[in-house]
C-alpha positions as a Python dict, from the first residue, in 0.01 Angstrom:
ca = {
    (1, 'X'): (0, 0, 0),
    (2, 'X'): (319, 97, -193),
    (3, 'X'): (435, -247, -177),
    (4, 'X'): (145, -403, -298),
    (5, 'X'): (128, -202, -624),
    (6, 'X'): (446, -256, -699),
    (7, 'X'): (346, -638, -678),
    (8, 'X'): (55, -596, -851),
    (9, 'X'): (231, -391, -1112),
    (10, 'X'): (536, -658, -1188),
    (11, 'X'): (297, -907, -1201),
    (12, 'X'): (74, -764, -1430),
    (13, 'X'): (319, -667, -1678),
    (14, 'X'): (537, -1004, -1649),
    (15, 'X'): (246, -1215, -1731),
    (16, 'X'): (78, -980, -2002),
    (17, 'X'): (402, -1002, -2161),
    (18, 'X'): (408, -1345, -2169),
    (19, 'X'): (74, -1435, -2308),
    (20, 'X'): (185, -1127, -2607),
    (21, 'X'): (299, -1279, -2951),
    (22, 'X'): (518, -989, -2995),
    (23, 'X'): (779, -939, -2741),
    (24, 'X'): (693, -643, -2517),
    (25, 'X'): (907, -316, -2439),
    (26, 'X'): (957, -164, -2161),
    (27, 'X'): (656, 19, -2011),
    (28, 'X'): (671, 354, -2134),
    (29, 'X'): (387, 500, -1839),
    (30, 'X'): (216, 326, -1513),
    (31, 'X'): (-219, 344, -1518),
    (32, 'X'): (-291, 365, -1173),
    (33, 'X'): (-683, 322, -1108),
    (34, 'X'): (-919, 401, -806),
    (35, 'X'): (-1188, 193, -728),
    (36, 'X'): (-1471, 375, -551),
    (37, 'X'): (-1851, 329, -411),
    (38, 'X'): (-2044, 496, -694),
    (39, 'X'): (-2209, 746, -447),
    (40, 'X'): (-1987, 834, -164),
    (41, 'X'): (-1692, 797, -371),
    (42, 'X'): (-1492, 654, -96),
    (43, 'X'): (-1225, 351, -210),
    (44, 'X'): (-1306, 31, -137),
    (45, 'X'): (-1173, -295, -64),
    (46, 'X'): (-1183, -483, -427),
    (47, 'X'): (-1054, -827, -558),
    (48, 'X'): (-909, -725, -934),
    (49, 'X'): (-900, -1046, -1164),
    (50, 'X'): (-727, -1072, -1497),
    (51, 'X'): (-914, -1390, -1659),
    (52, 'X'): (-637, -1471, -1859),
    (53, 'X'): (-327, -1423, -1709),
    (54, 'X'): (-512, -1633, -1424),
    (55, 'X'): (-375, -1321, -1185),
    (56, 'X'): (-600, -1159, -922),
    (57, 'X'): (-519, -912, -600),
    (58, 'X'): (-712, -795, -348),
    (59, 'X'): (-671, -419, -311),
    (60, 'X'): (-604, -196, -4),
    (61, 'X'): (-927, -24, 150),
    (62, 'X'): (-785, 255, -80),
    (63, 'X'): (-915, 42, -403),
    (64, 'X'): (-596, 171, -580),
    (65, 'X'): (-421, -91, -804),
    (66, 'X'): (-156, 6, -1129),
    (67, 'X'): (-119, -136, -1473),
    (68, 'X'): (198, -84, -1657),
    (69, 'X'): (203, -59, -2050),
    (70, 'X'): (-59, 7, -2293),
    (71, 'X'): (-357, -88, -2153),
    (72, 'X'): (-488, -43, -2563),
    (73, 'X'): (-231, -329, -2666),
    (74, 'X'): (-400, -622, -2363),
    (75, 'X'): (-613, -852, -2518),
    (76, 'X'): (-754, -971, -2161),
    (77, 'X'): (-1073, -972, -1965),
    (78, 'X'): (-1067, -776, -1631),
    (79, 'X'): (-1343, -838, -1353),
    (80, 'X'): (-1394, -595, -1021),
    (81, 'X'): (-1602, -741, -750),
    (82, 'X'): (-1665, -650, -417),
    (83, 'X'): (-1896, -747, -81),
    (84, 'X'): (-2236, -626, -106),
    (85, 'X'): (-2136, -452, -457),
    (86, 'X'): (-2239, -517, -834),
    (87, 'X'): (-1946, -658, -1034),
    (88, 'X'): (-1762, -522, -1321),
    (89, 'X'): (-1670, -759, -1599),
    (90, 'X'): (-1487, -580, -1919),
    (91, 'X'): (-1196, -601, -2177),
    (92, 'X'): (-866, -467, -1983),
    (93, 'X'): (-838, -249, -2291),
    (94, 'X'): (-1127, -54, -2228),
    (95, 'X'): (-934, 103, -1904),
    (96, 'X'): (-744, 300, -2138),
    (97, 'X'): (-799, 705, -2062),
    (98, 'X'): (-991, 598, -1734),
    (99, 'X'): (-870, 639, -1402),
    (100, 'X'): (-1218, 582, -1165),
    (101, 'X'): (-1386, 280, -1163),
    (102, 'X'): (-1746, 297, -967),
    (103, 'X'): (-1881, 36, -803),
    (104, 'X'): (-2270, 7, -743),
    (105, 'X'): (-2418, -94, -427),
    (106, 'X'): (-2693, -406, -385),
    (107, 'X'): (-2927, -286, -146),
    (108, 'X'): (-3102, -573, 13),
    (109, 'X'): (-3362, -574, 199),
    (110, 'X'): (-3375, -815, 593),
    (111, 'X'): (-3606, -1016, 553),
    (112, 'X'): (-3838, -1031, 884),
    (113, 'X'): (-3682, -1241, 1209),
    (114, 'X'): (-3770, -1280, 1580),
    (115, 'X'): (-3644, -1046, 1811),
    (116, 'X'): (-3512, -1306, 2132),
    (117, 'X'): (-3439, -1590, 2105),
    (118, 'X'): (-3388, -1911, 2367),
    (119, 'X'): (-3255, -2156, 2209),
    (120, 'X'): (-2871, -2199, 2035),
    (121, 'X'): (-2735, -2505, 1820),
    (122, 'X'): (-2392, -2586, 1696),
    (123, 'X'): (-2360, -2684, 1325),
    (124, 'X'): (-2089, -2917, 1188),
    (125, 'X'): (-1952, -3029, 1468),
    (126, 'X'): (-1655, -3269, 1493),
    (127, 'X'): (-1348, -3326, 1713),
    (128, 'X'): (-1033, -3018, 1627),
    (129, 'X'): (-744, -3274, 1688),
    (130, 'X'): (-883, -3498, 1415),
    (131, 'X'): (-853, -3267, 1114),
    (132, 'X'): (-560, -3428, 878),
    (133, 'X'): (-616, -3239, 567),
    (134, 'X'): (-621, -2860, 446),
    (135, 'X'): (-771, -2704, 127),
    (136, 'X'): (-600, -2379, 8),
    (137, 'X'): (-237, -2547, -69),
    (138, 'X'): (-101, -2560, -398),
    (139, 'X'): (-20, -2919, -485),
    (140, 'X'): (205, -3095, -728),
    (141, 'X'): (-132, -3248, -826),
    (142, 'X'): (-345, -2909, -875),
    (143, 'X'): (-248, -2515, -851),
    (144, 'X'): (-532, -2380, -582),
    (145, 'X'): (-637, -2084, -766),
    (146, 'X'): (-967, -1973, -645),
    (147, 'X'): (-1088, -1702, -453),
    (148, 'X'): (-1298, -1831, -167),
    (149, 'X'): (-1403, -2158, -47),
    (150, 'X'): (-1767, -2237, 136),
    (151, 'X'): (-1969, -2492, 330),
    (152, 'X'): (-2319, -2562, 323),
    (153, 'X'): (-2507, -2600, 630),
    (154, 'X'): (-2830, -2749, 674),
    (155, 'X'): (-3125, -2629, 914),
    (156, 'X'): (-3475, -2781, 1038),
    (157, 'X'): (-3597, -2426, 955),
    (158, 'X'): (-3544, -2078, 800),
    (159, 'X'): (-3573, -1765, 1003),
    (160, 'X'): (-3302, -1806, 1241),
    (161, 'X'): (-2980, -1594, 1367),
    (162, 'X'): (-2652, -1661, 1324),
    (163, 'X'): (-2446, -1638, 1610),
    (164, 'X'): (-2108, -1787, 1585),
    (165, 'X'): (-1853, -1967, 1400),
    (166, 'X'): (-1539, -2144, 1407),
    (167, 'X'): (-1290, -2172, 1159),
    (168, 'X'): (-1007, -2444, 1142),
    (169, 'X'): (-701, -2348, 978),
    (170, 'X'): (-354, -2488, 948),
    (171, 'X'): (-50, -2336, 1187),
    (172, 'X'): (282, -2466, 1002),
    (173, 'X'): (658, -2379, 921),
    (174, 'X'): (590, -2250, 570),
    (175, 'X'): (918, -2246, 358),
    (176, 'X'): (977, -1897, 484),
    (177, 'X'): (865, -1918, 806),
    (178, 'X'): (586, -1924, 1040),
    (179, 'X'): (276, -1691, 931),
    (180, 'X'): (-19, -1538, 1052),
    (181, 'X'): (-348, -1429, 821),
    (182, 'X'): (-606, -1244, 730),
    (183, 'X'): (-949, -1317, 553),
    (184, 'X'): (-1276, -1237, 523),
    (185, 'X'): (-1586, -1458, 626),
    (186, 'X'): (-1842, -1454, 416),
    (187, 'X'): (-2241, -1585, 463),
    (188, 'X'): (-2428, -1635, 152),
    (189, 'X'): (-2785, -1783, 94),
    (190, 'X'): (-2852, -2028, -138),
    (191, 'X'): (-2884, -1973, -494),
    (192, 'X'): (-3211, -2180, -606),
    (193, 'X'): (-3093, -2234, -939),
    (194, 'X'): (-2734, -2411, -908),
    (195, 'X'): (-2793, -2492, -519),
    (196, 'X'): (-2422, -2285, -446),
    (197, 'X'): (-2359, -1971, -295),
    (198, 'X'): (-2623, -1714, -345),
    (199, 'X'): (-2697, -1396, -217),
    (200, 'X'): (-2501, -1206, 74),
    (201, 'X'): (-2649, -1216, 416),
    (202, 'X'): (-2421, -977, 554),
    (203, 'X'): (-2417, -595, 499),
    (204, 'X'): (-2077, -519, 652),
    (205, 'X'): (-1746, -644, 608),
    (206, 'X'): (-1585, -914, 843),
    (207, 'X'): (-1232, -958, 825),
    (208, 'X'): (-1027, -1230, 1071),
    (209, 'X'): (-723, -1189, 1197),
    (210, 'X'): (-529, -1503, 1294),
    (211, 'X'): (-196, -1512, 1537),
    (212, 'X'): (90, -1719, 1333),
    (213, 'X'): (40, -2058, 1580),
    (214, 'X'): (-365, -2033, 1571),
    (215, 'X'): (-536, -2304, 1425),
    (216, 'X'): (-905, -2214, 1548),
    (217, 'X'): (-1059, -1861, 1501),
    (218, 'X'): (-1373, -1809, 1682),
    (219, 'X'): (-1563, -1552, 1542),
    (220, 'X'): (-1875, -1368, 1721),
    (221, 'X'): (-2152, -1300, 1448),
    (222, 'X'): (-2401, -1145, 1648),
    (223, 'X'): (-2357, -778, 1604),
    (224, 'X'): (-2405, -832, 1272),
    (225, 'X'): (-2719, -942, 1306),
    (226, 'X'): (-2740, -1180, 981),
    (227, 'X'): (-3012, -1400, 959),
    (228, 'X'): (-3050, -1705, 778),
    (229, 'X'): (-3409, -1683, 564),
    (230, 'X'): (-3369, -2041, 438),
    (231, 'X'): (-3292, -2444, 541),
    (232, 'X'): (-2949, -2414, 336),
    (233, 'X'): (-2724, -2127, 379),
    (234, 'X'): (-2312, -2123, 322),
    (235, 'X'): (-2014, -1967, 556),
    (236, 'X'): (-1708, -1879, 339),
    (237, 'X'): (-1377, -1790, 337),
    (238, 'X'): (-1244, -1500, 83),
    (239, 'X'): (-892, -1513, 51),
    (240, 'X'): (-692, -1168, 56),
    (241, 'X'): (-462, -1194, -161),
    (242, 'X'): (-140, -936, -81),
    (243, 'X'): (160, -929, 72),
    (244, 'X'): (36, -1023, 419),
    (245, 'X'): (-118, -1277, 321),
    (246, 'X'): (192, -1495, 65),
    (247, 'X'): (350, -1742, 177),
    (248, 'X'): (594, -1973, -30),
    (249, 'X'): (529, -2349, -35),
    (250, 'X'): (784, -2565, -157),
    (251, 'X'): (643, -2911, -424),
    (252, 'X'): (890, -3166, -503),
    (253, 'X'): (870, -3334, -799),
    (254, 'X'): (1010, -3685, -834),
    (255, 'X'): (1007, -3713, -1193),
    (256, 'X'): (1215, -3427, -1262),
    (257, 'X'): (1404, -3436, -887),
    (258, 'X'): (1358, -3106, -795),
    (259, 'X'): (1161, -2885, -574),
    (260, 'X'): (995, -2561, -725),
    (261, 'X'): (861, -2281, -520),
    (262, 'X'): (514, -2134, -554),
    (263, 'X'): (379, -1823, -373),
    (264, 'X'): (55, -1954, -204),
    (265, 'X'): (-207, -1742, 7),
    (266, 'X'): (-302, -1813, 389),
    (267, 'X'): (-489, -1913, 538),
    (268, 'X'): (-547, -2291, 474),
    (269, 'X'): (-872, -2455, 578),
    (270, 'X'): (-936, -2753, 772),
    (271, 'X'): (-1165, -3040, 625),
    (272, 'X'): (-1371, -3208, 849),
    (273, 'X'): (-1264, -3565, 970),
    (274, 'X'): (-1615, -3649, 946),
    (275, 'X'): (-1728, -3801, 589),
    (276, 'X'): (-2098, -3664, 499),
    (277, 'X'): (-2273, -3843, 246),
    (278, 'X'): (-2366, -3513, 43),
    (279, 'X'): (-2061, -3277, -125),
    (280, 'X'): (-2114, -2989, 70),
    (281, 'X'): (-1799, -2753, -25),
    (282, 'X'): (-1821, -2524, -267),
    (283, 'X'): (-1548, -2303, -433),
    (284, 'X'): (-1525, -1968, -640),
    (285, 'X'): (-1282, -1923, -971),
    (286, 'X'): (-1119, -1639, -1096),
    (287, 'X'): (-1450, -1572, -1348),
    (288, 'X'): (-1673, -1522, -967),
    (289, 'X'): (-1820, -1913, -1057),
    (290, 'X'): (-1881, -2122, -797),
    (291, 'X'): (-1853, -2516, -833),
    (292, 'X'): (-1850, -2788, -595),
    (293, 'X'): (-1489, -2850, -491),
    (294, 'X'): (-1440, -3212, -549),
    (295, 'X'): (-1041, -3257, -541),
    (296, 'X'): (-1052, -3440, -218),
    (297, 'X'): (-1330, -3679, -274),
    (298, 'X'): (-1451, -3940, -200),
    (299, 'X'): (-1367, -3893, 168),
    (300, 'X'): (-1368, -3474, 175),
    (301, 'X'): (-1740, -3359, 200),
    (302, 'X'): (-1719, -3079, 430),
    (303, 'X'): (-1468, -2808, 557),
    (304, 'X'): (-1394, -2782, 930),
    (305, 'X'): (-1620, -2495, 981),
    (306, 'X'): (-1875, -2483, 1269),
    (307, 'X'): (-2155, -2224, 1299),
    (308, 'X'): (-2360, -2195, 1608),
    (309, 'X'): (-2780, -2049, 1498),
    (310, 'X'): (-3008, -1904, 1768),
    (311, 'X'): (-3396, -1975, 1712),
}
């Protein structure tokens, strides 16, 4: 955890000091800030983004995270969310003379679904050795910056389980080496005004851990019991973004011959070598707005992510 504040911390202060007119002195104190469940008052799990600075963490289960400097002196927006959890959106000044931050629960309420079921069917499917390209890479063409990426799958009818899925992700030398990752699969319905991500389906937490050469995770959905109330529903991945998790990727630029390091996130997902004729990937910014996630169109409709349903 240590580590990761002390990230967090240089971060913060190198690129607050940056977007400052005046040129910043040293910090004089560290704000360090606990993120909590408004009624147990347990820590929690957060993603902390500073709109701005385009600079977001993910926190330890803890939920602590530091700010150096005068928090009265940062003309920024900060935003708190969490799974299952109301977000926070305020002026990073206002943190001054706090140290708790509560976060409010959404209870949701299951909607009604069968008890057995007989039948199973695979969603998305397509063939693992095709898969050519990855989203989640910086480019010399874009910076990928957002926090999680979806796909939409489509169903003959609502009221189903999920049981499964499968996640494609790419197992390569990075410039320091080979890595494993971590991230969190989200299910979401679908919102009925901007046809994106919606509501969570899931109560709990599911986190993925991925060995360093493993391009598939398989991931068993059923004790979670999530079912899907509509035809349209989306499987996500939520980056984690800390130490585990960076990885350096190297960009070459021709113009200027030479190569410039950037500190990207694992894990990076597969698209599917099968061309849809609808955009079905979604992705979320640094503000929580989701978009459709066009950058590798025309051929990129979908992400290599297969979900099995019981009915």
């Amino acid at each position: 955890m240590m580590r990761i504040l002390l990230l967090l911390s240089a971060c913060l202060f190198s690129t607050i000091c940056r977007a400052q007119v005046k040129p910043a002195t040293p910090p004089q104190r560290v704000n360090t800030f606990y993120l909590v469940d408004s009624i147990s008052n347990k820590g929690l799990p957060v993603s902390v983004a500073i709109v701005r600075a385009n600079l977001f963490i993910t926190t330890e289960p803890d939920g602590i995270f530091a700010i150096p400097g005068d928090l009265t002196q940062m003309q920024d927006t900060i935003i708190f969310s969490a799974q299952n959890y109301q977000s926070i959106k305020m002026p990073l000044n206002l943190l001054s003379g706090r140290n708790v931050i509560k976060l409010t629960k959404i209870i949701a309420q299951k909607p009604a679904v069968a008890t057995a079921f007989k039948n199973d069917t695979l969603l998305n499917d397509f063939e693992r050795d095709d898969i050519a390209y990855y989203a989640g890479i910086t480019t010399a063409n874009e910076r990928f910056d957002y926090k999680q990426i979806a796909q939409k799958l489509t169903l003959h009818k609502g009221g189903v389980s999920l049981k499964s899925a499968r996640v494609m992700r790419l197992a390569f030398n990075w410039t320091d080496g080979m890595h494993p990752a971590k991230y969190r699969l989200r299910v979401y319905d679908t919102d009925p005004k901007t046809g994106g991500p919606g509501k969570d389906l899931c109560s709990e937490l599911i986190e993925v851990s991925s060995a360093k050469d493993q391009r598939q995770n398989n991931i068993n959905l059923k004790k979670y019991g999530i079912t899907i109330p509509n035809k349209t529903f989306y499987i996500a991945v939520e980056w984690i973004r800390d130490n585990y998790n960076a990885a350096d990727v190297s960009i070459y630029y021709k113009k200027e011959n030479k190569i410039i390091l950037y500190e990207n996130y694992q894990p990076a997902i597969g698209l599917s070598p099968i061309q849809g004729s609808n955009l079905n990937i979604w992705v979320q910014t640094i503000k929580n707005e989701w978009k459709p996630y066009t950058y590798f169109m025309p051929f990129g409709t979908d992400l290599a992510i297969k979900a099995t349903i019981e009915y």
